[in-house]
mmCIF file of C-alpha atoms and ligand atoms in Angstrom:
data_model
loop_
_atom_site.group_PDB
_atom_site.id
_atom_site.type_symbol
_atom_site.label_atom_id
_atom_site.label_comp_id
_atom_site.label_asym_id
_atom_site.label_seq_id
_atom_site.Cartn_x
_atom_site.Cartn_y
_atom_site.Cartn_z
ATOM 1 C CA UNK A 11 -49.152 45.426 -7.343
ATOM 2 C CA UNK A 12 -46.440 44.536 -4.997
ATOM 3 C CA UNK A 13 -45.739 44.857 -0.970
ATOM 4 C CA UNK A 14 -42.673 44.723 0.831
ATOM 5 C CA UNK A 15 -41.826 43.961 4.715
ATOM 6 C CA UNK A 16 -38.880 44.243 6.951
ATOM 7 C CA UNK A 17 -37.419 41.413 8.773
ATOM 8 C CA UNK A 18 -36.901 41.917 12.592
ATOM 9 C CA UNK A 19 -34.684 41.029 15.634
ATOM 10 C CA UNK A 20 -35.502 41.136 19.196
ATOM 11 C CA UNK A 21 -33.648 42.515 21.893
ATOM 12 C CA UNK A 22 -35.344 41.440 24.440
ATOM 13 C CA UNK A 23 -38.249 39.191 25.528
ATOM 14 C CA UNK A 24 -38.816 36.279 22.885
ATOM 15 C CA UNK A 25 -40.741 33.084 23.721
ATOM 16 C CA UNK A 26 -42.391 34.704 26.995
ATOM 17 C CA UNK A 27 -43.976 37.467 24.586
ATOM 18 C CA UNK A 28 -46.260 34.135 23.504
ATOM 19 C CA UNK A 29 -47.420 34.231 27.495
ATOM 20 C CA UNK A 30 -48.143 37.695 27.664
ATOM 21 C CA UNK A 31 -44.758 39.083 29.117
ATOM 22 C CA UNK A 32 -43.226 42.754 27.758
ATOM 23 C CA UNK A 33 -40.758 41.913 24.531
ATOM 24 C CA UNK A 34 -39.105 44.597 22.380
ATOM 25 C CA UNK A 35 -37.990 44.158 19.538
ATOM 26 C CA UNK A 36 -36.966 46.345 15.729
ATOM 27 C CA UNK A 37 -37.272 45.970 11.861
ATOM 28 C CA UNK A 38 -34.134 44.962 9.876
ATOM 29 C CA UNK A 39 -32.945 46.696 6.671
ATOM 30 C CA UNK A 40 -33.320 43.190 4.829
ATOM 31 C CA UNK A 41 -36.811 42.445 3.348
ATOM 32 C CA UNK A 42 -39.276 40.065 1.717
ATOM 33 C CA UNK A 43 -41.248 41.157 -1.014
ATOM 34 C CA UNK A 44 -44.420 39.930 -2.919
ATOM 35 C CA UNK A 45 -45.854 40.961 -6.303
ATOM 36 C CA UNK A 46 -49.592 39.609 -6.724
ATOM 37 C CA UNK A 47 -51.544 39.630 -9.982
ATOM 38 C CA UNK A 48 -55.109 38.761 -11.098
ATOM 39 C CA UNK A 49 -54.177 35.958 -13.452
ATOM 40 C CA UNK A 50 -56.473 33.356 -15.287
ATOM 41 C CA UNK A 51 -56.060 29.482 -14.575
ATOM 42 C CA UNK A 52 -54.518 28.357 -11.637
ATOM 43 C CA UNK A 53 -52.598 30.137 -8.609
ATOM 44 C CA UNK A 54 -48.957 30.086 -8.418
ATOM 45 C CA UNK A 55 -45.892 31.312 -6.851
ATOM 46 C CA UNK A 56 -43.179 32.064 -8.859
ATOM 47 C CA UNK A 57 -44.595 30.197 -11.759
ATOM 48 C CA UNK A 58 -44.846 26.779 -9.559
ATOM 49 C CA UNK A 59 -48.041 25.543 -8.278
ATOM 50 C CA UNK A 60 -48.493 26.127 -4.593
ATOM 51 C CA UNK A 61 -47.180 23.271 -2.308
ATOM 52 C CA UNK A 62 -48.038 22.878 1.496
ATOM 53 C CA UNK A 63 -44.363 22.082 2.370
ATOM 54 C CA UNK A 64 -43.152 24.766 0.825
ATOM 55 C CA UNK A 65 -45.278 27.460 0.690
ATOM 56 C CA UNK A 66 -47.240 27.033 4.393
ATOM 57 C CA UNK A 67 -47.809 30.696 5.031
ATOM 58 C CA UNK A 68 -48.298 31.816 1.473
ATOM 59 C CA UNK A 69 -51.306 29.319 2.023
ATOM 60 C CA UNK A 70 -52.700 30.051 5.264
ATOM 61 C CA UNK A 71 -52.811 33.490 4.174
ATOM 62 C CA UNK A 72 -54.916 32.841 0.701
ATOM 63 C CA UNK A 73 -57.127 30.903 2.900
ATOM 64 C CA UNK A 74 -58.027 32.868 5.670
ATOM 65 C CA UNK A 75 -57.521 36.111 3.643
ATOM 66 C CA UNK A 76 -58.600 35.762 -0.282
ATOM 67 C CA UNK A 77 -61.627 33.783 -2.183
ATOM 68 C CA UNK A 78 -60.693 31.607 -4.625
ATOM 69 C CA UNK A 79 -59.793 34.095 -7.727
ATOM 70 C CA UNK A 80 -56.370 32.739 -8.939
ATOM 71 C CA UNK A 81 -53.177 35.107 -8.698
ATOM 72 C CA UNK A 82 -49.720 34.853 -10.310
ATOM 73 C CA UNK A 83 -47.645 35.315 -7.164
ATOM 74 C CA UNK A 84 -43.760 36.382 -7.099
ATOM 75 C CA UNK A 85 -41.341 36.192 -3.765
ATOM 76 C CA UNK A 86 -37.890 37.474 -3.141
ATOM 77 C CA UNK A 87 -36.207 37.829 -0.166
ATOM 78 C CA UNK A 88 -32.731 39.022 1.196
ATOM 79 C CA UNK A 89 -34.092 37.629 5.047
ATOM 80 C CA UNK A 90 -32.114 34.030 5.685
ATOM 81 C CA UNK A 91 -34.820 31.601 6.093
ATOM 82 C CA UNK A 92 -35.433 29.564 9.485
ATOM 83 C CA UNK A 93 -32.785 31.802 11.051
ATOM 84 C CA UNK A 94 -34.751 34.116 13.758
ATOM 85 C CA UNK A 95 -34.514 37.085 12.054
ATOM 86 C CA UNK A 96 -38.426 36.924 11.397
ATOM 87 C CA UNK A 97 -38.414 35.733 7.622
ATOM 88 C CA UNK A 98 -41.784 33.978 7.567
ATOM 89 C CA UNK A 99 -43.101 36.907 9.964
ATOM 90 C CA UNK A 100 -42.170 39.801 7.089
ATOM 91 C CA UNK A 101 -43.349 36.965 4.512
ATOM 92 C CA UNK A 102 -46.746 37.069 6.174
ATOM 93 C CA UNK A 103 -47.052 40.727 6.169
ATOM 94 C CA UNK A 104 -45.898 41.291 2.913
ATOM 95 C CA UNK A 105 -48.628 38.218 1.526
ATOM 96 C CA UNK A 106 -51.233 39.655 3.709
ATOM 97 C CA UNK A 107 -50.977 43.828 2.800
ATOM 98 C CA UNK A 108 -50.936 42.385 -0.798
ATOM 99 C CA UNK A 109 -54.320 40.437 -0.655
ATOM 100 C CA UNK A 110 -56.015 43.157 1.277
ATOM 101 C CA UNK A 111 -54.212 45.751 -1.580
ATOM 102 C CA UNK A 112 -55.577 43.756 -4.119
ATOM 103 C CA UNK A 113 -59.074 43.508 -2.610
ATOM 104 C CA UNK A 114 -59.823 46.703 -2.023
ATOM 105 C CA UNK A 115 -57.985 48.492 -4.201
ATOM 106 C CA UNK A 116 -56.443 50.745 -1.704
ATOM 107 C CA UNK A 117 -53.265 50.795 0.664
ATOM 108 C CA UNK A 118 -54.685 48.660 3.824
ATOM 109 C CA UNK A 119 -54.579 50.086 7.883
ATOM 110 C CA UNK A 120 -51.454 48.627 9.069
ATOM 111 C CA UNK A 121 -53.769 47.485 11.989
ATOM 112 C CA UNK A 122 -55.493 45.271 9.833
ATOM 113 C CA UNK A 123 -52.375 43.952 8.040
ATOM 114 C CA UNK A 124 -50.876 42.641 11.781
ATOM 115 C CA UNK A 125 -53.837 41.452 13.090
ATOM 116 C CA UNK A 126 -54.112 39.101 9.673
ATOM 117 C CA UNK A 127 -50.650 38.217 9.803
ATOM 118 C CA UNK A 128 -50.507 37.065 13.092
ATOM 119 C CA UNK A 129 -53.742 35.283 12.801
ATOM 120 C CA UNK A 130 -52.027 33.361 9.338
ATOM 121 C CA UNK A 131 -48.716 32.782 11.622
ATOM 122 C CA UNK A 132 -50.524 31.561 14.865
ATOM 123 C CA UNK A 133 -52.462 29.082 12.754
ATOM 124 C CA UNK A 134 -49.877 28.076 10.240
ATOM 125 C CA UNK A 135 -47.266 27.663 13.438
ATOM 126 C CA UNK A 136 -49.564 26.010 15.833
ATOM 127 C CA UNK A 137 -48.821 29.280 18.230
ATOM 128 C CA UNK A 138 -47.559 32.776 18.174
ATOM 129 C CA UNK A 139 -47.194 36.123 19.616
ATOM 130 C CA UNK A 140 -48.275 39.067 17.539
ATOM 131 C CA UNK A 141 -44.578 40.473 18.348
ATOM 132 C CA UNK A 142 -43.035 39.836 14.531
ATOM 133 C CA UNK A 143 -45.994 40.554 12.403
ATOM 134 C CA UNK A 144 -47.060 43.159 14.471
ATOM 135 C CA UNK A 145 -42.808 44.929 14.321
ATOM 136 C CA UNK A 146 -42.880 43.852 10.598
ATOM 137 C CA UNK A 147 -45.783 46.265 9.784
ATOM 138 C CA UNK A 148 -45.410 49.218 11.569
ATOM 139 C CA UNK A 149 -41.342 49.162 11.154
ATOM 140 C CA UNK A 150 -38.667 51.119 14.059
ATOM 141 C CA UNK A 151 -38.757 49.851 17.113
ATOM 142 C CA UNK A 152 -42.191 47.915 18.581
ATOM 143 C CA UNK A 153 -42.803 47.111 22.289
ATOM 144 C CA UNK A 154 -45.633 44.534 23.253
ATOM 145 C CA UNK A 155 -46.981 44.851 26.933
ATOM 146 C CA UNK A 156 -50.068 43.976 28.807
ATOM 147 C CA UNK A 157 -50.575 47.577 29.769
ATOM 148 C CA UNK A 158 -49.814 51.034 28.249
ATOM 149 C CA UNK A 159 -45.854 51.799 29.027
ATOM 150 C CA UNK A 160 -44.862 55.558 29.582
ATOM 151 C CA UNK A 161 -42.891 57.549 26.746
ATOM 152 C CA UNK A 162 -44.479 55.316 24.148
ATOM 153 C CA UNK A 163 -46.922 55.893 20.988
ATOM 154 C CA UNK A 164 -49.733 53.640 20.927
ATOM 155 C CA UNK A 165 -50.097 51.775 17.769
ATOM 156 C CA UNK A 166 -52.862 49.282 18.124
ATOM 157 C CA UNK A 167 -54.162 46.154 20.224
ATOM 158 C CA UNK A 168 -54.250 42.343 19.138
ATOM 159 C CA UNK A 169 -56.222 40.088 20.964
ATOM 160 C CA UNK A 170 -56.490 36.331 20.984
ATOM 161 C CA UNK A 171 -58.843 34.046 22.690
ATOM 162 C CA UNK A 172 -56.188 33.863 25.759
ATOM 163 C CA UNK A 173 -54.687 38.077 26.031
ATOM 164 C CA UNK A 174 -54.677 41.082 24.712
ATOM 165 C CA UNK A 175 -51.328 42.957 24.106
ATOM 166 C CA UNK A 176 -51.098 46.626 23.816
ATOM 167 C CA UNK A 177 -48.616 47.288 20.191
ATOM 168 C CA UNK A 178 -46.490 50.817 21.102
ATOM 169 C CA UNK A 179 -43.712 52.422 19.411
ATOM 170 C CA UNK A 180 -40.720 52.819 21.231
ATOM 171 C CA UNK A 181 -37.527 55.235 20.912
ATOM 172 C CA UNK A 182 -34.397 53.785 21.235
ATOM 173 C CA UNK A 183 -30.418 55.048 21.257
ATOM 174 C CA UNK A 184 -27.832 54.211 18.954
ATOM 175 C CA UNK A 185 -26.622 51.143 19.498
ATOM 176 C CA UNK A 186 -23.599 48.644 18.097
ATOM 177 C CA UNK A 187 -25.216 45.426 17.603
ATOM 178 C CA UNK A 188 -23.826 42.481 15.261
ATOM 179 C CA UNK A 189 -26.364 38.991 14.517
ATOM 180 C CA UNK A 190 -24.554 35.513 14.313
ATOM 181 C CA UNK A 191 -25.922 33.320 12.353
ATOM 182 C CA UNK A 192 -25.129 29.604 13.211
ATOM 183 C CA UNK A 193 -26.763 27.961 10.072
ATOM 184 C CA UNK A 194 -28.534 25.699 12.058
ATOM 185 C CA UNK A 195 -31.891 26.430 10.788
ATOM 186 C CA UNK A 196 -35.176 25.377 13.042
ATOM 187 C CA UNK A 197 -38.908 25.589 12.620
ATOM 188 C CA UNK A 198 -40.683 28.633 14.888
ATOM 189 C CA UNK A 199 -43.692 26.236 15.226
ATOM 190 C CA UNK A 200 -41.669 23.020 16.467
ATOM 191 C CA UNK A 201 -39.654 25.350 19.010
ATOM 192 C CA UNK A 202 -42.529 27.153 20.091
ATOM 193 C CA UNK A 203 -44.115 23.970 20.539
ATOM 194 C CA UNK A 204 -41.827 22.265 22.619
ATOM 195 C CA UNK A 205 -41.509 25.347 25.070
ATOM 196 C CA UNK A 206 -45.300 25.284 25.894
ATOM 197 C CA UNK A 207 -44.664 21.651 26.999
ATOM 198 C CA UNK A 208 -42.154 22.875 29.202
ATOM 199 C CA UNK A 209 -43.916 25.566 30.313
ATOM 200 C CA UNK A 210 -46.838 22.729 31.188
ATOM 201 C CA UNK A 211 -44.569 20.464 32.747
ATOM 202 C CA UNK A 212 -42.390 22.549 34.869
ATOM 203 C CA UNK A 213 -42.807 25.185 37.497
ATOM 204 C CA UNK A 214 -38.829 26.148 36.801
ATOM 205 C CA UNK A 215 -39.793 26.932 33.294
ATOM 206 C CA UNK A 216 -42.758 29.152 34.331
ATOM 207 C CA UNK A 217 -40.334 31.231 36.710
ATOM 208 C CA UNK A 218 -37.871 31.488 34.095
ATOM 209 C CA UNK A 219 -40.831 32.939 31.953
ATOM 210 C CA UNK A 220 -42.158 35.312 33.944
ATOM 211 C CA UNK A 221 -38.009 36.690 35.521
ATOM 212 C CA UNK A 222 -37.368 37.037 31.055
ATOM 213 C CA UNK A 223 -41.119 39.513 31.658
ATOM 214 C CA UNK A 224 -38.772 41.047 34.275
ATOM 215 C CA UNK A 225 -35.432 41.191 32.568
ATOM 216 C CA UNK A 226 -37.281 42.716 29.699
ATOM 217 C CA UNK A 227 -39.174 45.679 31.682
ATOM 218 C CA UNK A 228 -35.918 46.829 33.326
ATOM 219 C CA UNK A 229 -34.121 46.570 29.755
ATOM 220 C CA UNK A 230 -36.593 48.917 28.495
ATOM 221 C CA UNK A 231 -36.003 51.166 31.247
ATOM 222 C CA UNK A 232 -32.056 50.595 30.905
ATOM 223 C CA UNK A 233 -32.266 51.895 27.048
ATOM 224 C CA UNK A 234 -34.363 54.903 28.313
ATOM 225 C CA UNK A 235 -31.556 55.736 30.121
ATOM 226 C CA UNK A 236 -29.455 54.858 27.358
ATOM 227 C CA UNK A 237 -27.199 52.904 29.764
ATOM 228 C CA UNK A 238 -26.288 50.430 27.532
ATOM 229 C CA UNK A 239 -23.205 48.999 30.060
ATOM 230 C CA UNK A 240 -26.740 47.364 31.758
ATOM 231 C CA UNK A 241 -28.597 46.743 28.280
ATOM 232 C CA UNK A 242 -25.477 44.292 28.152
ATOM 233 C CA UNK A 243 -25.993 42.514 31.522
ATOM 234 C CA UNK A 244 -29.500 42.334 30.680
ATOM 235 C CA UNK A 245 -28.610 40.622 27.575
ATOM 236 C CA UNK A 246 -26.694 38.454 29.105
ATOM 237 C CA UNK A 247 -29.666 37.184 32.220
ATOM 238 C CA UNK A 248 -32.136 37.152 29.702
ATOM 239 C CA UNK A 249 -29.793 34.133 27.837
ATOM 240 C CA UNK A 250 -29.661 32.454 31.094
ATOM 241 C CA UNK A 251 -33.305 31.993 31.136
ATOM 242 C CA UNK A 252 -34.117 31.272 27.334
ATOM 243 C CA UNK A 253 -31.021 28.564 28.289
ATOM 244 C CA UNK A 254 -34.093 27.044 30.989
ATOM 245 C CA UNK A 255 -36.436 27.155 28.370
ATOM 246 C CA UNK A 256 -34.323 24.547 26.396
ATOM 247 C CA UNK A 257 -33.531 27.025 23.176
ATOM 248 C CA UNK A 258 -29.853 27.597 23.748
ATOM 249 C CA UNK A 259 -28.316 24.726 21.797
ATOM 250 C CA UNK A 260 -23.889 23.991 22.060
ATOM 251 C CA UNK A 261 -23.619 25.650 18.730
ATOM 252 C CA UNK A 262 -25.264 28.812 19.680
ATOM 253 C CA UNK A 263 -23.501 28.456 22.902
ATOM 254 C CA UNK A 264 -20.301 28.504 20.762
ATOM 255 C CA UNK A 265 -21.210 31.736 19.366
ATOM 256 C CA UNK A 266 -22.045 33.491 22.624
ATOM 257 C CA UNK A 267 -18.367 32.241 24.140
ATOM 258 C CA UNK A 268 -16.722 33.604 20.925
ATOM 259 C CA UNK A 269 -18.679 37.115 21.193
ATOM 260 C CA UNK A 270 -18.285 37.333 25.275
ATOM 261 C CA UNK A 271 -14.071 36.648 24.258
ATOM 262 C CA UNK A 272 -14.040 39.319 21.883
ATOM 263 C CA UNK A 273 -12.842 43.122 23.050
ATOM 264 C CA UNK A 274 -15.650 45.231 23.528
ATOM 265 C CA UNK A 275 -18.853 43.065 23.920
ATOM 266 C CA UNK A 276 -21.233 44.261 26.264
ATOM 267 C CA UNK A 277 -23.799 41.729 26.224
ATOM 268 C CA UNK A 278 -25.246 38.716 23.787
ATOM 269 C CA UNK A 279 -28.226 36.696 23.273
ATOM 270 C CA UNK A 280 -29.587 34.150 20.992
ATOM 271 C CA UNK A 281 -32.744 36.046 19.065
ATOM 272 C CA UNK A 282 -35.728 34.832 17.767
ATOM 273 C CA UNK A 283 -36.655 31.303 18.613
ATOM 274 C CA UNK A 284 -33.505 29.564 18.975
ATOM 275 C CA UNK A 285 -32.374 25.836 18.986
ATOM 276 C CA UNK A 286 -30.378 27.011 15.741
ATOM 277 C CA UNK A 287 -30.809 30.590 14.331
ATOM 278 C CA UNK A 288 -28.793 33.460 15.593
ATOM 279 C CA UNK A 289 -27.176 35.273 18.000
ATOM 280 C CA UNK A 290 -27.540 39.364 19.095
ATOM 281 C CA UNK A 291 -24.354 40.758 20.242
ATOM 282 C CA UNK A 292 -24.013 43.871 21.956
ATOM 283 C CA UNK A 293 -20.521 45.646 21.118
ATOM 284 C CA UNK A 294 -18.522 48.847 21.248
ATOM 285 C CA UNK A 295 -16.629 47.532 18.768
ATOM 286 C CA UNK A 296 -18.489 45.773 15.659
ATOM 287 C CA UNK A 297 -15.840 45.106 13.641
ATOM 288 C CA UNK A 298 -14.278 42.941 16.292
ATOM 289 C CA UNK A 299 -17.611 40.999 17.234
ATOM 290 C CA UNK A 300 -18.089 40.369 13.427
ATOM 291 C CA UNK A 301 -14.137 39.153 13.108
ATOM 292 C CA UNK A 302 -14.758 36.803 16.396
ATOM 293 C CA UNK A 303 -17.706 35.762 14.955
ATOM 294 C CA UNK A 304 -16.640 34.810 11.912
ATOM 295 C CA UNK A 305 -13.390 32.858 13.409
ATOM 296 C CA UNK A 306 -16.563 30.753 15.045
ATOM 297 C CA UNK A 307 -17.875 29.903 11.616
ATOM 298 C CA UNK A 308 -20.636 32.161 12.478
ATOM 299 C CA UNK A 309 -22.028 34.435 9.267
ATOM 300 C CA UNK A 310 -21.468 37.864 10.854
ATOM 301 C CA UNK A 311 -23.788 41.188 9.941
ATOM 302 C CA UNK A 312 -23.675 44.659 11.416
ATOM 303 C CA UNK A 313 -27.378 45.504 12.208
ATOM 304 C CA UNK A 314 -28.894 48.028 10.344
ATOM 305 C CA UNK A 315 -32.314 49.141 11.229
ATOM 306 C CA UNK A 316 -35.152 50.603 9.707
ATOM 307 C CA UNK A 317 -38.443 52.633 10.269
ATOM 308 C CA UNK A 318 -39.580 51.454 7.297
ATOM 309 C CA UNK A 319 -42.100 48.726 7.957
ATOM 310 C CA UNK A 320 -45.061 47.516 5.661
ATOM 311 C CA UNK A 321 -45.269 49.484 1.723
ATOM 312 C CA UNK A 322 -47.293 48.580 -0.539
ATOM 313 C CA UNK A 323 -47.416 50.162 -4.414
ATOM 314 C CA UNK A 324 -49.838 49.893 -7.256
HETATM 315 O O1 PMV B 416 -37.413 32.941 15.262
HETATM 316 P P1 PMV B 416 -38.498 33.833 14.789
HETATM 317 O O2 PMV B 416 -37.990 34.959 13.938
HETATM 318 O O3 PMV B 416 -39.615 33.071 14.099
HETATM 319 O O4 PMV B 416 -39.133 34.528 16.103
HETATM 320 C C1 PMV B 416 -39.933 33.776 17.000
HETATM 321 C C2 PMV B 416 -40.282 34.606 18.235
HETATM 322 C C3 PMV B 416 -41.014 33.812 19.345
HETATM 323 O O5 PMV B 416 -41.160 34.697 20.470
HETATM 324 C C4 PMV B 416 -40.200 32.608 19.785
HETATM 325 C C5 PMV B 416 -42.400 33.337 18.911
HETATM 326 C C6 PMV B 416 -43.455 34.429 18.798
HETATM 327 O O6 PMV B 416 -44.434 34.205 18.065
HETATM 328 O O7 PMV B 416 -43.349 35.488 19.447
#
């Protein structure tokens, strides 16, 4: 049988989603899949025997979601890796559907495929929101809140030990947007890491979390509106604070001065987890953003999204 997932990229609303502020966020027409077979002797992924360094989530997930039957696994992936477009995110959704495929013999709830992917990422990562897993599964575009939001569809709720958040499909306009990716790659769980130790150390850091909770609420309300002129401001505040939370390193900086210089940008952001990764950039015009981009050394994409989320096939 085999699975499939999208990756994602958020607009708004990364690193304070882990504290329980608003994010939003959409799937990505790139994907990771995974075909999983009963086999006999030992498990192994793409015809190597599992390794912790590589293969961390692919672990976690057999752990905490399959006995100890062995299974001839096989990954492919057109998601950069490490790059914060939510590779190990649609890697954990597409593991977990296929265990829970395989188990029962029968397509899985989406409900129960987030809720076990985010369980595999928090613990593999140290700490994490159910924001990618949970955007990964259902596909389109995914809001996470503390509270029901108005001129949303409820999709489900994912609690931890610490918060609940409520999962709720959102409609958004057409927009223009174009990733940069710097190359730099960096590890969710290290990042994620180091901003909880600012986040215990310093009152600045905690404002800066909940004003991104703020930034993000009136974004929402700004693409309601479809007033993307202020989607683009909002963009732009929202990098001011992840730059307080430490994530917005001189080569992502780089990138953001090269989009802001190019003819119609309206806004730009790093996305995902930063210190490395990519850049979101708001545009009328893509094909200049990708050309200014790309004079930065930056590898340019026009982003496509999807509704297609989680699909699994016997
Ligand atoms: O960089 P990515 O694709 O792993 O996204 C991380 C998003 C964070 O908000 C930083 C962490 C999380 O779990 O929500």
């Amino acid at each position: 049988m085999a699975t499939s997932a999208p990756g994602k990229v958020i607009l708004f609303g990364e690193h304070a989603v882990v504290y329980g502020e608003p994010s939003l966020s959409f799937a990505l027409d790139l994907r990771f899949q995974v075909e999983a077979e009963l086999t006999s002797g030992t498990t192994r992924v793409n015809g190597e025997p599992l390794d912790e360094r590589h293969h961390a989530y692919l672990i976690q997930a057999l752990r905490l979601h399959w006995g100890d039957a062995p299974l001839d696994l096989r990954t492919r992936t057109t998601l950069p890796s490490a790059s914060g477009v939510g590779s190990s995110a649609a890697l954990s959704v597409a593991m977990v559907g296929a265990l829970l495929a395989l188990k029962a013999g029968a397509n899985p709830a989406p409900e129960v495929v987030a809720r076990g992917a985010f369980e595999t990422e928090r613990s593999t990562q140290g700490a994490a929101s159910p924001n990618d897993t949970s955007v990964c599964t259902a596909g389109g575009a995914v809001t996470l809140a503390r509270t029901r939001l108005d001129g949303t569809q409820p999709l489900w709720e994912i609690t931890s030990e610490e918060r609940t958040w409520f999962v709720q499909r959102i409609p958004l306009p057409k927009l223009n947007l174009v990733l940069g990716n710097s190359g730099v790659r960096a590890r969710t769980g290290d990042v994620v890491a180091r901003v909880r130790e600012a986040v215990q150390k310093r009152a600045f850091v905690r404002r800066a979390i909940t004003e991104i909770g703020e930034v993000t609420r009136e974004g929402i309300e700004a693409l309601r509106r479809a007033d993307l002129r202020r989607v683009g401001e909002l963009m732009d505040h929202n990098e001011d604070l992840l730059r307080r939370l430490g994530v917005e390193t001189p080569p992502l900086r780089r990138l953001l001065d090269a989009a802001h210089a190019a003819p119609g940008t309206l806004g730009a952001k790093l996305t995902g987890k930063g210190a490395g990764g990519s850049i979101l950039v708001l545009t009328d015009r893509p094909s200049d953003a990708v050309a200014a981009l790309e004079r930065a050394g930056a590898k340019p994409l026009v982003v496509v999204p999807t509704p297609r989320g989680l699909e699994v096939s016997f």
